[in-house]
Coordinates of C-alpha atoms and ligand atoms in Angstrom, one line a residue:
M409 CA 156.2 68.8 75.8
A410 CA 155.9 73.0 76.6
G411 CA 152.6 73.6 77.7
A412 CA 151.4 70.5 78.2
F413 CA 150.8 71.8 81.9
A414 CA 149.4 75.2 81.3
G415 CA 146.5 75.5 84.0
K416 CA 147.1 72.4 85.9
R417 CA 147.7 72.2 89.5
A418 CA 150.0 69.6 91.2
L419 CA 150.7 68.5 94.5
V420 CA 154.2 66.9 94.8
L421 CA 155.3 64.4 98.0
G422 CA 158.4 63.3 98.3
V423 CA 160.9 65.9 97.5
A424 CA 164.2 65.6 100.3
N425 CA 167.0 67.1 97.6
R426 CA 167.5 68.1 94.2
R427 CA 168.6 64.4 93.9
S428 CA 164.6 62.9 94.5
I429 CA 162.7 61.3 91.7
A430 CA 159.9 63.6 92.7
W431 CA 162.1 66.7 92.2
A432 CA 162.9 65.6 88.7
I433 CA 159.2 65.1 88.4
A434 CA 158.4 68.3 89.8
R435 CA 160.6 70.2 87.3
E436 CA 159.2 68.3 84.1
L437 CA 155.4 69.4 85.4
A438 CA 156.6 73.0 85.8
A439 CA 158.5 73.5 82.6
G440 CA 155.0 72.1 80.7
G441 CA 153.4 75.2 83.0
A442 CA 152.1 73.7 86.0
R443 CA 151.6 75.5 89.1
L444 CA 153.2 73.4 92.2
A445 CA 152.5 72.8 95.9
F446 CA 155.0 70.8 97.8
T447 CA 155.3 68.6 100.9
Y448 CA 158.3 67.8 102.8
Q449 CA 159.1 65.5 105.9
G450 CA 160.0 67.2 108.7
E451 CA 162.5 70.1 109.3
R452 CA 165.7 68.7 108.8
I453 CA 164.9 68.9 104.9
E454 CA 162.2 71.9 104.8
R455 CA 165.1 74.4 103.9
S456 CA 166.0 72.4 100.7
V457 CA 162.6 71.9 99.9
R458 CA 161.6 75.3 99.7
E459 CA 164.9 76.2 98.7
L460 CA 164.0 74.2 95.3
A461 CA 160.1 75.1 94.9
A462 CA 161.4 78.7 95.1
T463 CA 162.6 77.8 91.7
V464 CA 159.5 76.9 90.1
D465 CA 156.0 78.2 90.2
S466 CA 154.8 77.1 93.4
A467 CA 151.8 77.8 95.1
L468 CA 152.6 76.3 98.5
V469 CA 155.2 74.2 100.7
T470 CA 153.9 72.6 103.9
E471 CA 155.3 69.8 106.2
C472 CA 153.7 66.2 105.7
D473 CA 154.0 63.2 107.3
V474 CA 152.0 60.7 105.6
R475 CA 151.7 58.6 108.8
S476 CA 149.6 61.3 110.4
D477 CA 146.2 61.9 109.3
D478 CA 146.1 65.3 111.0
D479 CA 149.1 66.4 108.6
L480 CA 146.9 64.9 105.9
A481 CA 143.8 66.5 106.4
R482 CA 145.8 69.9 107.0
V483 CA 147.7 69.5 103.8
F484 CA 144.5 69.0 101.6
A485 CA 142.8 71.8 103.1
E486 CA 145.8 74.0 102.4
V487 CA 145.9 72.8 98.8
G488 CA 142.4 73.1 98.3
E489 CA 142.9 76.7 99.9
A490 CA 145.8 77.2 97.3
F491 CA 144.3 76.0 94.2
D492 CA 140.6 77.6 94.6
G493 CA 139.3 73.6 95.6
E494 CA 140.5 71.9 92.7
L495 CA 143.5 69.5 91.9
D496 CA 144.6 67.9 88.8
I497 CA 147.8 66.1 89.5
L498 CA 149.3 64.1 92.8
V499 CA 152.8 63.0 92.7
H500 CA 153.4 60.6 95.2
S501 CA 156.9 59.8 95.8
V502 CA 157.3 58.4 99.4
A503 CA 159.0 55.2 100.7
F504 CA 160.7 54.2 104.1
A505 CA 161.7 51.2 106.0
A506 CA 164.0 50.6 108.7
A507 CA 167.4 50.7 107.3
E508 CA 168.3 47.3 109.5
D509 CA 165.3 45.9 107.6
L510 CA 167.0 46.6 104.0
E511 CA 170.0 44.4 104.8
G512 CA 170.1 41.1 106.5
R513 CA 166.9 38.4 106.2
F514 CA 163.2 39.2 105.4
T515 CA 162.5 36.2 107.7
D516 CA 163.7 38.7 110.8
T517 CA 161.7 41.5 110.0
P518 CA 159.7 42.3 113.4
R519 CA 155.8 43.1 113.3
D520 CA 156.1 47.1 114.3
R521 CA 159.1 47.4 111.5
F522 CA 156.7 45.8 108.8
W523 CA 153.7 48.0 109.6
L524 CA 156.0 50.8 109.3
A525 CA 157.1 50.2 105.8
L526 CA 153.9 49.2 104.5
E527 CA 151.9 52.7 106.2
V528 CA 154.6 55.0 104.8
S529 CA 155.0 53.2 101.2
A530 CA 151.7 51.9 100.5
Y531 CA 148.7 52.6 102.9
S532 CA 149.9 56.6 101.9
L533 CA 148.9 56.3 98.6
V534 CA 145.6 55.4 99.4
A535 CA 145.0 58.0 102.2
C536 CA 146.3 60.6 100.0
A537 CA 144.0 59.3 96.9
R538 CA 140.8 59.5 99.2
A539 CA 142.0 63.3 100.2
A540 CA 142.4 64.1 96.6
E541 CA 139.1 62.8 95.1
P542 CA 137.2 65.6 95.9
L543 CA 139.6 68.2 95.0
M544 CA 140.2 66.3 91.7
E545 CA 136.2 65.5 91.1
R546 CA 135.8 69.4 91.2
A547 CA 138.3 69.6 88.6
G548 CA 137.0 67.2 86.3
G549 CA 138.8 64.5 87.0
G550 CA 142.4 63.9 87.7
A551 CA 145.8 61.8 87.1
I552 CA 148.1 60.3 90.3
V553 CA 151.4 58.9 89.9
T554 CA 153.5 57.0 92.5
M555 CA 156.7 55.2 92.2
T556 CA 157.3 51.6 92.3
Y557 CA 159.9 49.1 92.1
L558 CA 160.4 45.7 91.1
G559 CA 161.1 44.0 94.1
G560 CA 157.3 44.3 94.6
E561 CA 157.0 41.7 92.2
R562 CA 160.2 39.7 92.2
A563 CA 162.4 38.5 95.3
V564 CA 165.4 41.3 95.1
P565 CA 168.0 40.2 97.6
H566 CA 167.7 42.9 100.6
Y567 CA 165.2 44.8 99.5
N568 CA 162.8 42.5 101.7
V569 CA 159.9 44.2 103.6
M570 CA 160.2 47.6 101.1
G571 CA 159.4 44.5 98.2
V572 CA 156.4 43.7 100.1
A573 CA 155.4 47.5 100.7
K574 CA 155.6 47.7 96.7
A575 CA 153.5 44.5 96.4
A576 CA 150.8 46.6 98.3
L577 CA 151.2 49.6 96.9
D578 CA 151.1 47.7 93.0
A579 CA 147.5 46.5 93.9
S580 CA 146.4 49.8 95.5
V581 CA 147.2 51.3 92.3
R582 CA 144.7 48.8 90.7
Y583 CA 141.9 49.0 93.2
L584 CA 142.2 52.7 93.2
A585 CA 142.0 52.9 89.7
W586 CA 138.9 51.1 89.7
D587 CA 137.1 53.4 92.3
L588 CA 138.2 56.5 91.0
G589 CA 137.9 55.9 87.0
P590 CA 134.0 56.9 87.1
K591 CA 135.4 60.1 88.6
N592 CA 137.6 60.6 85.6
I593 CA 140.4 60.1 87.6
R594 CA 143.6 57.9 86.5
V595 CA 145.8 56.2 89.0
N596 CA 149.0 54.6 87.7
A597 CA 152.7 53.6 88.9
I598 CA 156.2 53.9 87.3
S599 CA 158.8 50.8 88.1
A600 CA 162.3 52.8 87.9
G601 CA 165.3 51.4 87.9
P602 CA 168.1 51.9 90.5
V603 CA 168.5 55.8 90.6
R604 CA 170.9 57.1 93.1
T605 CA 169.1 59.2 95.4
L606 CA 169.6 60.0 98.9
A607 CA 167.2 56.7 99.6
A608 CA 169.4 54.6 97.5
R609 CA 172.8 56.0 97.9
S610 CA 172.8 54.7 101.6
I611 CA 172.0 51.1 100.3
A612 CA 174.9 48.8 100.5
G613 CA 175.7 47.1 97.4
F614 CA 174.1 49.8 95.0
P615 CA 177.2 50.0 93.1
T616 CA 176.9 46.1 92.3
M617 CA 173.0 46.9 91.4
E618 CA 174.5 49.2 88.7
E619 CA 176.6 46.9 87.2
I620 CA 174.1 43.7 86.9
V621 CA 171.8 46.5 85.4
E622 CA 174.5 47.2 82.6
E623 CA 175.4 44.3 82.1
R624 CA 172.1 42.6 81.8
A625 CA 169.2 45.1 80.6
P626 CA 168.6 45.2 77.1
L627 CA 169.8 49.0 76.7
H628 CA 173.0 48.3 78.8
R629 CA 172.6 51.5 81.0
H630 CA 171.3 53.1 84.0
I631 CA 168.5 55.1 84.1
T632 CA 168.3 58.6 85.6
A633 CA 165.8 60.9 87.5
E634 CA 165.1 62.7 84.6
D635 CA 164.1 59.9 83.0
V636 CA 161.4 59.3 85.4
G637 CA 160.1 62.9 85.2
A638 CA 159.4 62.3 81.8
A639 CA 157.6 58.9 82.1
A640 CA 155.8 60.4 84.8
A641 CA 154.7 63.6 82.6
Y642 CA 153.5 61.4 79.9
L643 CA 151.2 59.3 82.4
V644 CA 149.8 62.3 84.4
S645 CA 149.6 64.1 80.8
D646 CA 146.1 64.3 78.7
A647 CA 148.2 62.2 75.7
A648 CA 147.8 59.3 78.5
R649 CA 144.3 59.9 78.5
N650 CA 142.9 56.6 78.4
V651 CA 145.6 54.6 80.4
T652 CA 144.8 53.5 84.2
A653 CA 145.6 51.1 86.3
T654 CA 149.2 50.5 84.9
T655 CA 152.6 50.3 85.6
L656 CA 155.1 51.8 82.9
Y657 CA 158.9 50.3 83.4
V658 CA 162.0 52.9 83.1
D659 CA 164.8 50.5 83.8
S660 CA 166.3 50.1 80.2
G661 CA 164.2 47.0 80.0
Y662 CA 165.6 44.9 82.6
H663 CA 162.4 43.4 84.4
A664 CA 161.8 41.7 80.9
M665 CA 164.9 39.3 81.0
G666 CA 164.6 36.0 82.9
M667 CA 168.8 35.7 82.8
Ligands
LIG808 P1 164.0 60.4 98.1 O1 164.7 59.8 99.3 O2 164.8 61.6 97.4 O3 162.6 60.1 98.4 C1 161.8 59.5 99.7 C2 161.3 60.1 100.3 O4 160.3 59.6 101.1 C3 161.5 61.5 100.8 O5 161.4 62.8 100.5 C4 161.4 61.7 102.4 O6 160.9 62.9 102.8 C5 159.9 60.9 101.6 N1 159.2 60.0 103.3 C6 159.9 59.1 103.8 N2 158.7 58.7 104.8 C7 157.8 59.5 104.8 C8 156.6 60.2 105.7 N3 156.6 59.2 107.0 N4 156.2 61.0 105.3 C9 156.5 61.9 104.6 N5 157.4 61.6 103.8 C10 158.2 60.4 103.8 O7 164.6 58.8 97.3 P2 163.7 58.4 95.8 O8 164.8 57.6 95.4 O9 163.4 59.7 95.0 O10 162.3 58.1 96.3 C11 161.2 58.2 96.4 C12 160.2 57.1 95.0 O11 160.7 56.1 94.2 C13 160.0 55.9 96.7 O12 158.8 55.4 96.6 C14 161.3 54.9 96.0 O13 160.5 53.5 96.6 C15 161.0 55.1 94.6 N6 162.2 54.3 94.0 C16 163.1 54.8 94.0 C17 164.3 53.9 93.5 C18 165.8 54.1 93.4 O14 166.5 53.8 92.9 N7 166.0 55.6 93.7 C19 163.6 52.9 92.4 C20 162.7 52.4 92.2 C21 161.5 53.2 92.8
LIG809 O1 162.7 52.0 96.9 C1 164.0 51.7 96.9 C2 164.4 52.3 98.3 C3 163.6 53.3 99.4 C4 163.9 53.4 101.0 C5 165.6 53.6 101.0 C6 165.9 53.7 102.3 C7 167.2 54.0 102.9 C8 167.5 54.7 104.1 C9 163.2 53.0 101.7 N1 164.1 53.0 103.1 C10 165.0 53.7 103.2 N2 165.3 53.4 104.8 C11 166.7 53.8 104.7 O2 167.1 54.5 106.3 N3 164.5 51.8 96.2 C12 163.7 50.8 95.0 C13 166.0 51.7 95.8 C14 166.4 50.9 96.3 O3 166.6 50.1 97.6 C15 167.4 48.9 97.5 C16 167.3 48.2 96.6 C17 167.0 49.6 95.3 C18 166.7 49.2 93.9 C19 167.3 47.9 99.0 C20 168.0 46.7 98.8 C21 168.7 46.1 97.8 C22 167.7 47.2 96.4

């Protein structure tokens, strides 16, 4: 798809390191000629994101905690300045739940950490879509893609409150698609199978999950962040011009199985 994104401007949220799904998506967009803007959360990962951004055509690297309305307002103002008031593509690849809530019983999730997971992992898409809307409208339309997981539709042991957050995210995709469709802004999700990223590596039982995928998925193999990058590139490209409000599974077919 060389040149598929020539002249396109994309904002990417959720790069933490070179293993991040967001980085695989960014590389794919950059390979197609897109100009990129990146946000990172917190000083701990600033250097790693700046180093990665320097290897592609990046117009902006700026801090953003998606829980902060002030951060979001500043970031989208900076994006407007960097891209002449226009934006074509938004990549949302952000999720967080307290580590203790990704083990043990969902039943025990306390109120504050339930809302934390929902705020970071689901509401942030709504806030970003609203902030992106005027910039995409000026560009004549746009495409938003977010990252989800089967645990939002089925009970995956230990995914717990993240599953509830993904269910809210999935529904948000559909309602945003309805609102923004008249402005030629498309909103889609990719449901990825387990990928060994920073967020995934710390999870106990990840190797077991990989074994289950190898045994039961139609393709009997794992997926990579690059597979997700290619799927995201399709969804935000003109080839998907009439695709919105949907979920594209990049999971070796695992979601289709009943056993
Ligand atoms: P990752 O750790 O590389 O990315 C998660 C990102 O979320 C990080 O960049 C982190 O800084 C960011 N983040 C967390 N809290 C934030 C906040 N308050 N403000 C701003 N940013 C914040 O891991 P990843 O696996 O690439 O995750 C990206 C997305 O993919 C997530 O939505 C995740 O749920 C989804 N996903 C991952 C897998 C998998 O197996 N790795 C599978 C399906 C879906
Ligand atoms: O969405 C995810 C993981 C997102 C995530 C990961 C962490 C680890 C570190 C959110 N918050 C945190 N908080 C931390 O402190 N995935 C789809 C990967 C994943 O996570 C699981 C899975 C799968 C798959 C957790 C339990 C069971 C399966």
